[in-house]
Coordinates of C-alpha atoms and ligand atoms in Angstrom, one line a residue:
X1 CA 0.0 0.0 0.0
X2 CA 1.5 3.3 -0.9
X3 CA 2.1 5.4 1.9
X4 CA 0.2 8.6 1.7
X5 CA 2.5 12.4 1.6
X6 CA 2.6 13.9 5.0
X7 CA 2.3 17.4 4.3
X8 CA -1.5 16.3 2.6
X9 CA -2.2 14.5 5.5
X10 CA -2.1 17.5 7.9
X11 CA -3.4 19.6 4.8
X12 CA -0.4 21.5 4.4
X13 CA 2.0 23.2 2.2
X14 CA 5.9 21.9 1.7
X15 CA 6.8 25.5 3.3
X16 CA 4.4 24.8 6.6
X17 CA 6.3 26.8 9.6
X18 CA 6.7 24.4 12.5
X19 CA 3.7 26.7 14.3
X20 CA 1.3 25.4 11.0
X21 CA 2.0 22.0 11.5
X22 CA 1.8 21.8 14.8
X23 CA -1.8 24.2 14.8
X24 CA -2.8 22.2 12.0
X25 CA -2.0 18.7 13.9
X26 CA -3.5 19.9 17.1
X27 CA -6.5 20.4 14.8
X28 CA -7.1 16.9 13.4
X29 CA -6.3 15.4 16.5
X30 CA -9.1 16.7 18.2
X31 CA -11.2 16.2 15.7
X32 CA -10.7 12.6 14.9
X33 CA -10.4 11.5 18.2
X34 CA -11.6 8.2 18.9
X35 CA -13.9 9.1 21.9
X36 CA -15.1 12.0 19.7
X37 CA -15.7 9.3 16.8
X38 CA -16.6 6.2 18.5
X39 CA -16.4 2.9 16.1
X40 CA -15.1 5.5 13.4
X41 CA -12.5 3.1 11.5
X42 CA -11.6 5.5 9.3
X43 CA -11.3 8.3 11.9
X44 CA -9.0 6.2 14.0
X45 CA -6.9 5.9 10.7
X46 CA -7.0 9.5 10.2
X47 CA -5.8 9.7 13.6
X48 CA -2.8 7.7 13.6
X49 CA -1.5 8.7 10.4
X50 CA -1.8 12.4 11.7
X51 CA 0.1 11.3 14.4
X52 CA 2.6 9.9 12.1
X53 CA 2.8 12.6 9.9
X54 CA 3.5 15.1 12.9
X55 CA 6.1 13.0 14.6
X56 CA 8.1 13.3 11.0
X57 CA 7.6 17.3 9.9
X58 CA 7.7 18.5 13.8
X59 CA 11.9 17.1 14.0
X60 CA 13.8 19.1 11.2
X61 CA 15.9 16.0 10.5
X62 CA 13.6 13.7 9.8
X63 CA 11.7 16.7 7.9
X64 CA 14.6 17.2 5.8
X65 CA 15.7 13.5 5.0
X66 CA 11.7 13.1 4.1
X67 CA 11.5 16.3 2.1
X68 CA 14.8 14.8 0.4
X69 CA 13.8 11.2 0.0
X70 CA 10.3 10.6 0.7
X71 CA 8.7 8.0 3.2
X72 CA 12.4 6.0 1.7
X73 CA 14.5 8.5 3.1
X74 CA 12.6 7.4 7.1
X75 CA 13.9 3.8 6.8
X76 CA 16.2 3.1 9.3
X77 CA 15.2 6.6 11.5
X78 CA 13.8 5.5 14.8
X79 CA 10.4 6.3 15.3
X80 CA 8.5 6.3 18.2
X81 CA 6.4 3.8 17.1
X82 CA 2.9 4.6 18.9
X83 CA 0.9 1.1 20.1
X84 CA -2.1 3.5 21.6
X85 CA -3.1 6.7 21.8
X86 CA -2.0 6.8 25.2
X87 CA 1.8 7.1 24.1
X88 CA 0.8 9.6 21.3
X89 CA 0.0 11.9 24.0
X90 CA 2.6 11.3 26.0
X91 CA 4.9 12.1 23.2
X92 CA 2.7 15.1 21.9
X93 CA 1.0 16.1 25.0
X94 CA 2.6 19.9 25.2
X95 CA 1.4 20.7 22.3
X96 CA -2.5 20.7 23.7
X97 CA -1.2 23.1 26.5
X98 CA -0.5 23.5 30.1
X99 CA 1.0 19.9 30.0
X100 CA -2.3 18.3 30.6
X101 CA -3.3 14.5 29.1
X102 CA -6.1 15.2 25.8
X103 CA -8.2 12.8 28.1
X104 CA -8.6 15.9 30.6
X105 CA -10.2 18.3 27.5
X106 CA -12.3 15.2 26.5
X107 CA -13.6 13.9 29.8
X108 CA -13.9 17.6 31.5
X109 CA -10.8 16.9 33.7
X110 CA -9.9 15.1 37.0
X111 CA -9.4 11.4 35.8
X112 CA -5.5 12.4 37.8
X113 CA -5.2 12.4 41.3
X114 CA -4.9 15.5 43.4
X115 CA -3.0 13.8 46.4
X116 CA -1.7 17.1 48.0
X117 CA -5.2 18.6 49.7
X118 CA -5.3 21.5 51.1
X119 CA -6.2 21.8 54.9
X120 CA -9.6 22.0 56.1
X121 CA -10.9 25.9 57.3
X122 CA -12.1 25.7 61.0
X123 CA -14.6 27.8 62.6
X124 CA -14.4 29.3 66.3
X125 CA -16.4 32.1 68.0
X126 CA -15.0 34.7 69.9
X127 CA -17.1 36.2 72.8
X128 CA -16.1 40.0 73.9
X129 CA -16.8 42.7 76.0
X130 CA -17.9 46.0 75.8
X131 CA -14.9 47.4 77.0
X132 CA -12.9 44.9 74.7
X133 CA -14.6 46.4 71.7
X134 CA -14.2 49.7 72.5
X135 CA -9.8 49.2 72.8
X136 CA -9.4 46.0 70.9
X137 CA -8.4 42.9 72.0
X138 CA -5.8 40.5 72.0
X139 CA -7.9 37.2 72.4
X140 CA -6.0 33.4 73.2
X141 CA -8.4 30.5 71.7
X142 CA -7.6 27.3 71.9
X143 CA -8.8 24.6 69.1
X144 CA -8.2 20.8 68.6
X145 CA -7.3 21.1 65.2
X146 CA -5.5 17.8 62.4
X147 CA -1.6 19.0 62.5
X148 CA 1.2 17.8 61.0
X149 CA 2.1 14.3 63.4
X150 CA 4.9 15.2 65.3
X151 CA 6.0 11.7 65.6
X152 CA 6.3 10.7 61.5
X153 CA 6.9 14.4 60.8
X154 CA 3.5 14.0 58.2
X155 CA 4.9 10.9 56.5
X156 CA 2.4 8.7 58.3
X157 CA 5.4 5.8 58.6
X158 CA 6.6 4.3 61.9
X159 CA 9.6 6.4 63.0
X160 CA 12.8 4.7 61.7
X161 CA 10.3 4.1 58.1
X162 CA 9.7 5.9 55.4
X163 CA 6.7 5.2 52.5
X164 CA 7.6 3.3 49.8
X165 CA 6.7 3.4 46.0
X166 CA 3.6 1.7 45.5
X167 CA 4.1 -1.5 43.4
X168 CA 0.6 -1.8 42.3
X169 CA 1.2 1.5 39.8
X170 CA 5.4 1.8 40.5
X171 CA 4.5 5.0 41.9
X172 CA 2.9 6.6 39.2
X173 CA -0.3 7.1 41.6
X174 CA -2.5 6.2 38.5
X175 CA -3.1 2.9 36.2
X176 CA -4.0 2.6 32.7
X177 CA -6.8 0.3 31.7
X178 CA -5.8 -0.9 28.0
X179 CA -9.4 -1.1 26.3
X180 CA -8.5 -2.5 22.7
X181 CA -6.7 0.6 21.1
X182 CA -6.8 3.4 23.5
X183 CA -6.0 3.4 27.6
X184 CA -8.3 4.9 30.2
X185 CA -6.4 6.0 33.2
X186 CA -7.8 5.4 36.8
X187 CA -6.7 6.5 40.1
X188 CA -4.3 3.6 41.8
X189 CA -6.9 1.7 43.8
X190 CA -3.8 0.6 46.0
X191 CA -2.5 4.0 47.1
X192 CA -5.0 6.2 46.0
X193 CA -2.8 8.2 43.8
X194 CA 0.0 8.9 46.1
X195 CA 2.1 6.5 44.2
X196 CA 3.6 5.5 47.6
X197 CA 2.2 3.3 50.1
X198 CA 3.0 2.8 54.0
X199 CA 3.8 -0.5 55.3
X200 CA 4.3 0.1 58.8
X201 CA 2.0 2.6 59.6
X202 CA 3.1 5.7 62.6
X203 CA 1.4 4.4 65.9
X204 CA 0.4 8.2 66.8
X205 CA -1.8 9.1 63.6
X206 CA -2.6 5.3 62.7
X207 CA -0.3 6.5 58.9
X208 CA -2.2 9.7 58.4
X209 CA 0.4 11.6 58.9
X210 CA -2.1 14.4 60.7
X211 CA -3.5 14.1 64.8
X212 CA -5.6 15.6 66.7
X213 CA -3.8 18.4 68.3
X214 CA -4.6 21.4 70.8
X215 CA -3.1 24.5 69.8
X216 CA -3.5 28.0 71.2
X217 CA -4.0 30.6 68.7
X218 CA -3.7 34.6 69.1
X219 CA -6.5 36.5 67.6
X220 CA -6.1 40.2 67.4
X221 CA -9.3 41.9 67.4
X222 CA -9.8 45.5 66.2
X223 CA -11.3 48.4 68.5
X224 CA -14.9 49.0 67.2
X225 CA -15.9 45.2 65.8
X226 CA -19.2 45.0 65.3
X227 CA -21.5 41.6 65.9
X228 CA -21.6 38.9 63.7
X229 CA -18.2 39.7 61.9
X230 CA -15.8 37.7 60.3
X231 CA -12.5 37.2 60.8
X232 CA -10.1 35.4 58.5
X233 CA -6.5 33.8 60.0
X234 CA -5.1 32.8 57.2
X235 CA -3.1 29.5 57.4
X236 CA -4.9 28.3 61.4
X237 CA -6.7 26.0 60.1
X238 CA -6.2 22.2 59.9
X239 CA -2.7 21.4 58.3
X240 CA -3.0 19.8 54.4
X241 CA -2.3 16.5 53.7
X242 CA 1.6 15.8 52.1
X243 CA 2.6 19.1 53.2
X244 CA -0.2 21.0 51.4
X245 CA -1.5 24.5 52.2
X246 CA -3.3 24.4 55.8
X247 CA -7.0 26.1 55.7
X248 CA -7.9 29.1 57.2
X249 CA -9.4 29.7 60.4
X250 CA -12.4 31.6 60.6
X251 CA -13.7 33.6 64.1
X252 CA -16.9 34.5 64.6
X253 CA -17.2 38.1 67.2
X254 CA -20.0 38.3 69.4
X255 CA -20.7 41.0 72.0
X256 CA -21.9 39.8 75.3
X257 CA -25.0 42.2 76.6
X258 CA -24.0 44.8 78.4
X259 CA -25.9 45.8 81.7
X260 CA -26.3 49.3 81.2
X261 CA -25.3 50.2 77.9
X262 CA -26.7 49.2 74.1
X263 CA -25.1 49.7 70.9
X264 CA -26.1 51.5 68.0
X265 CA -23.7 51.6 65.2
X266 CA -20.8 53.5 66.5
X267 CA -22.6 54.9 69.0
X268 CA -23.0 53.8 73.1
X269 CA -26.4 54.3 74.6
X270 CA -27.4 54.5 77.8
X271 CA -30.4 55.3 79.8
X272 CA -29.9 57.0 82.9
X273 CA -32.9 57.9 85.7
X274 CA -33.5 61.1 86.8
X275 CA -36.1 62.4 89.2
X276 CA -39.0 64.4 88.1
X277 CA -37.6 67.3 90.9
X278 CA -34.1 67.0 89.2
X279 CA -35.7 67.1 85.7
X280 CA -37.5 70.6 86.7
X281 CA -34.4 72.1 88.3
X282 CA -31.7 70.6 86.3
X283 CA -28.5 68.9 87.6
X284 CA -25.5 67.3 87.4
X285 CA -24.9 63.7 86.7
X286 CA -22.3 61.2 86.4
X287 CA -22.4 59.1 83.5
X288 CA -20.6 55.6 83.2
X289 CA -18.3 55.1 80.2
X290 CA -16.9 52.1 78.3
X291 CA -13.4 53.1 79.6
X292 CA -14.0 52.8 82.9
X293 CA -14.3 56.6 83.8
X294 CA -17.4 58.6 84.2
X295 CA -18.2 61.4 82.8
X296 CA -20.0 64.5 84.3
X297 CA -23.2 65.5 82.2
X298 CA -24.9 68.8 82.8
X299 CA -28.7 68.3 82.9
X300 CA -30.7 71.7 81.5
X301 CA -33.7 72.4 83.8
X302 CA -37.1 71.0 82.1
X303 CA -35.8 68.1 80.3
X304 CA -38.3 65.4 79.3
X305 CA -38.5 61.8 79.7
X306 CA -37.0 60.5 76.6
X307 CA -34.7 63.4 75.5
X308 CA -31.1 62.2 75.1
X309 CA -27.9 64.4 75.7
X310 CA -25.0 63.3 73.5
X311 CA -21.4 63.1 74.7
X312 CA -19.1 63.3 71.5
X313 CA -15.9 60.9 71.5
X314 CA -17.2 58.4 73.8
X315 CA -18.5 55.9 72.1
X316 CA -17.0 52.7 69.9
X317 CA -14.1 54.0 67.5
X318 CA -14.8 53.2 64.0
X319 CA -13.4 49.7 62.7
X320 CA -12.1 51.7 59.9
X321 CA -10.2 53.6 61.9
X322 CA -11.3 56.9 62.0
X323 CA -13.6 59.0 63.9
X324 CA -15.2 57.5 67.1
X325 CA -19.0 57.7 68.2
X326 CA -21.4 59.4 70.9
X327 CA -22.4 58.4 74.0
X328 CA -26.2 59.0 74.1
X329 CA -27.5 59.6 77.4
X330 CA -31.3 58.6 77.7
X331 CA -33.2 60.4 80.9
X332 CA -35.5 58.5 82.0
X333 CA -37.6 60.6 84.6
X334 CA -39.1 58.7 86.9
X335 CA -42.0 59.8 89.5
X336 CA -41.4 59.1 92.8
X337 CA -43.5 56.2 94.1
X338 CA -43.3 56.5 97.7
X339 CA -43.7 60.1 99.7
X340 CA -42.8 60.8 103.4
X341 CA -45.9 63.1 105.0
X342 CA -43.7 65.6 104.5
X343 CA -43.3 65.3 100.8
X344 CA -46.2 65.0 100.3
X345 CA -47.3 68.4 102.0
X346 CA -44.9 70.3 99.8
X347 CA -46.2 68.6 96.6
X348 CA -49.9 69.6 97.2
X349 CA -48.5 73.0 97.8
X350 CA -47.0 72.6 94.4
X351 CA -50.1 71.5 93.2
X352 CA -52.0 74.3 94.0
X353 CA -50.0 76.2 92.3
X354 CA -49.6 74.3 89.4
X355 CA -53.3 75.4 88.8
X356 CA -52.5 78.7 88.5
X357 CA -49.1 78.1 86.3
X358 CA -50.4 76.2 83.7
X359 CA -47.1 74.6 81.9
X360 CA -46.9 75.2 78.0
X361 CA -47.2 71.4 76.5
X362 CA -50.8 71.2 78.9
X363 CA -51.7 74.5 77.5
X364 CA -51.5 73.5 73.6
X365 CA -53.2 70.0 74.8
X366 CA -56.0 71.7 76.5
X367 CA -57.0 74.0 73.7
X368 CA -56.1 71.0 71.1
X369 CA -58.6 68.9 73.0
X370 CA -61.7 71.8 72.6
X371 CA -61.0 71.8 69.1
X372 CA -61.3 68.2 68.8
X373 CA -64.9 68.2 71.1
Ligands
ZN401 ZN1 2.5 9.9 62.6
ZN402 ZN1 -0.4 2.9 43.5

C-alpha cells in the first residue's frame, strides 16, 4: 500500500512553519479522536496517520531527509512507534497546553489524582466585652485542630520508616486500563494516587500523617468590631495533607450584653434615671463610660422623659479607623412612688399652684382637645 504524503495529510504546504503544523496537527487530533468518533475506522486511521505525519515534519531532521527522499529516506530513523493513543500523547501532549493529558479536555478533567489537599478551614467564636470592643483585644483561643504528626513528621510511617513506592502503579499514583486501542487511566486503587504506600503505619496518627492536636491561637481583634463579623487567620486552620497549604481559620465576634449600655452603630447608649424634681431644676450627673471613667453631664432644667444628651468621642471608635461615636445619654424621669408626710405636704402645695401656672405642653393640649370636642 502506498504510503500517503505527509504534508497532505495535515493539509499542508511543503513550506508549513513548524507553528502550522503543529496548529494544524493539534486540529485533526481533536477532531478525529476516537472518543469523539466512537467505532469510526476511518477516523481512528485518520488519527494515527496524523500522528505519524507530525512526529516526521515536527523534528527538522527527519523533515529534511523526508522532504529529500520521501517515506524512503525514514527507513532506518527510529520512530516512536505509537501502540495506543495513550503514548501519542505522551509524546505530543505539550502541544494541547498546560502539559495536561487530551483525556482531561475530553472527559472535563480530574481522571489524575490530586494527592496534595489543602487543609480543612475551621470555625471558632469569639465572645467579647464591651470594653474589649471599644480598645481592641488580644484574644488566646484554643482549638483541637489535624496537624502535621509530630512523631512521622506527616509521613504517616513508623519512625525509623519511610513510605515506599507503590508497586501496584510503581509510583505513578494512577493505572492505565488498556481497552483495545486506547487506555483509560484510573486512580491507583492501592494508594489512591499517592504513588507511595506505608507499610508500617506511625502508631500516633494510625499513617495519616495528621493528629488531633490542641493548639492555642492569638486572635487580634480591632477596636470597634461589630457583631456577627468575620475574621479570617489565614493559614490556622487544619494542616493539608503531604505538606499542602493548611486552611484558614475563621472567628466568629460576638458581643456579650451589656448591663447598662446598648449599641447602636458606632454609638453607646445609655439610659440613665433622673427624678422628676431634678428634671425641673436641672442637675449634674455622672455618666458611666466604656473606659472605665465617668463622665459629668450637665442636665438643663425642664428636660423630658426620653430626651437624650449626647457626649461626642465616647463611644465605639470606627473599625475603619477613623472617627469615634457618641455616648447617648437617655433620661428617664421617673415619679417618685413612695412620699414621706412631709413630701407630700410640699407637693400639694406645688399643686395648687400648678393650677394657676399652667405649663406650655398642657396648654396646647387643652386648647387642642376643645377643638377636637
Ligand atoms: Zn504519625
Ligand atoms: Zn499505587
Amino acid at each position: 500500500m502506498k504510503k500517503e504524503d505527509f504534508y497532505n495529510i495535515l493539509g499542508l504546504k511543503r513550506d508549513a512553519s513548524q507553528d502550522e503544523i503543529k496548529r494544524s496537527y493539534r486540529k485533526m487530533a481533536l477532531k478525529y479522536h476516537p472518543d469523539k468518533n466512537p467505532g469510526d475506522k476511518k477516523a481512528e486511521n485518520i488519527f494515527k496517520s496524523a500522528a505519524e505525519a507530525y512526529e516526521v515534519l515536527s523534528d527538522p531532521e527527519k523533515r529534511r531527509r523526508y522532504d529529500q527522499f520521501g517515506h524512503e529516506g525514514l527507513k532506518g530513523v527510529e520512530s516512536r512507534g505509537f501502540g495506543n493513543f495513550e503514548d501519542i500523547f505522551d509524546a505530543f501532549g505539550d502541544i494541547f497546553g498546560g502539559g495536561g493529558s487530551i483525556f482531561e479536555e475530553f472527559f472535563g478533567g480530574g481522571t489524575r489524582a490530586k494527592t496534595a489537599r489543602r487543609g480543612a478551614s475551621l470555625r471558632c467564636d469569639i465572645l467579647l466585652d464591651f470594653e474589649e470592643v471599644a480598645k481592641g483585644a488580644e484574644k488566646t483561643i484554643e482549638i483541637t485542630k489535624r496537624s502535621v504528626c509530630e512523631e512521622c513528621r506527616g509521613t504517616g510511617a513508623r519512625k525509623g520508616t519511610s513510605p515506599v513506592t507503590c508497586p501496584y502503579c510503581k509510583g505513578k499514583g494512577e493505572i492505565h486500563q488498556r481497552q483495545g486501542f486506547f487506555t483509560l487511566r484510573t486512580t491507583c486503587p492501592k494508594c489512591k494516587g499517592n504513588g507511595r504506600i506505608i507499610e508500617t503505619p506511625c502508631d500516633r496518627c494510625n499513617g495519616q500523617g495528621l493528629c488531633p492536636k490542641k493548639s492555642k491561637i492569638k486572635v487580634s481583634v480591632p477596636a470597634g468590631i461589630e457583631e456577627g463579623t468575620r475574621l479570617r487567620i489565614s493559614g490556622q486552620g487544619e494542616s493539608g495533607e503531604n505538606g499542602a497549604h493548611p486552611g484558614d481559620l475563621y472567628c466568629d465576634i460576638h458581643i456579650r450584653p451589656h448591663s447598662i449600655f446598648k449599641r447602636h452603630d458606632c454609638d453607646i447608649i445609655c439610659e440613665f434615671p433622673i427624678t422628676f424634681t431634678q428634671a425641673a431644676l436641672g442637675c449634674n450627673i455622672d455618666v458611666p463610660t466604656v473606659s472605665g471613667k465617668y463622665v459629668n453631664v450637665e442636665v438643663p432644667a425642664g428636660i423630658q422623659s426620653g430626651d437624650t444628651l449626647s457626649v461626642k468621642g465616647e463611644g465605639f471608635p470606627s473599625v475603619r479607623g477613623y472617627g469615634k461615636g457618641s455616648l447617648l445619654v437617655h433620661i428617664v424621669v421617673e415619679i417618685p412612688t413612695k412620699l414621706t408626710p412631709r413630701q407630700e405636704e410640699l407637693l400639694r402645695e406645688f399643686s395648687e399652684l400648678e393650677h394657676k401656672n399652667v405649663t406650655p405642653k398642657r396648654k396646647s393640649f387643652f386648647k387642642k382637645l376643645k377643638e377636637y370636642l
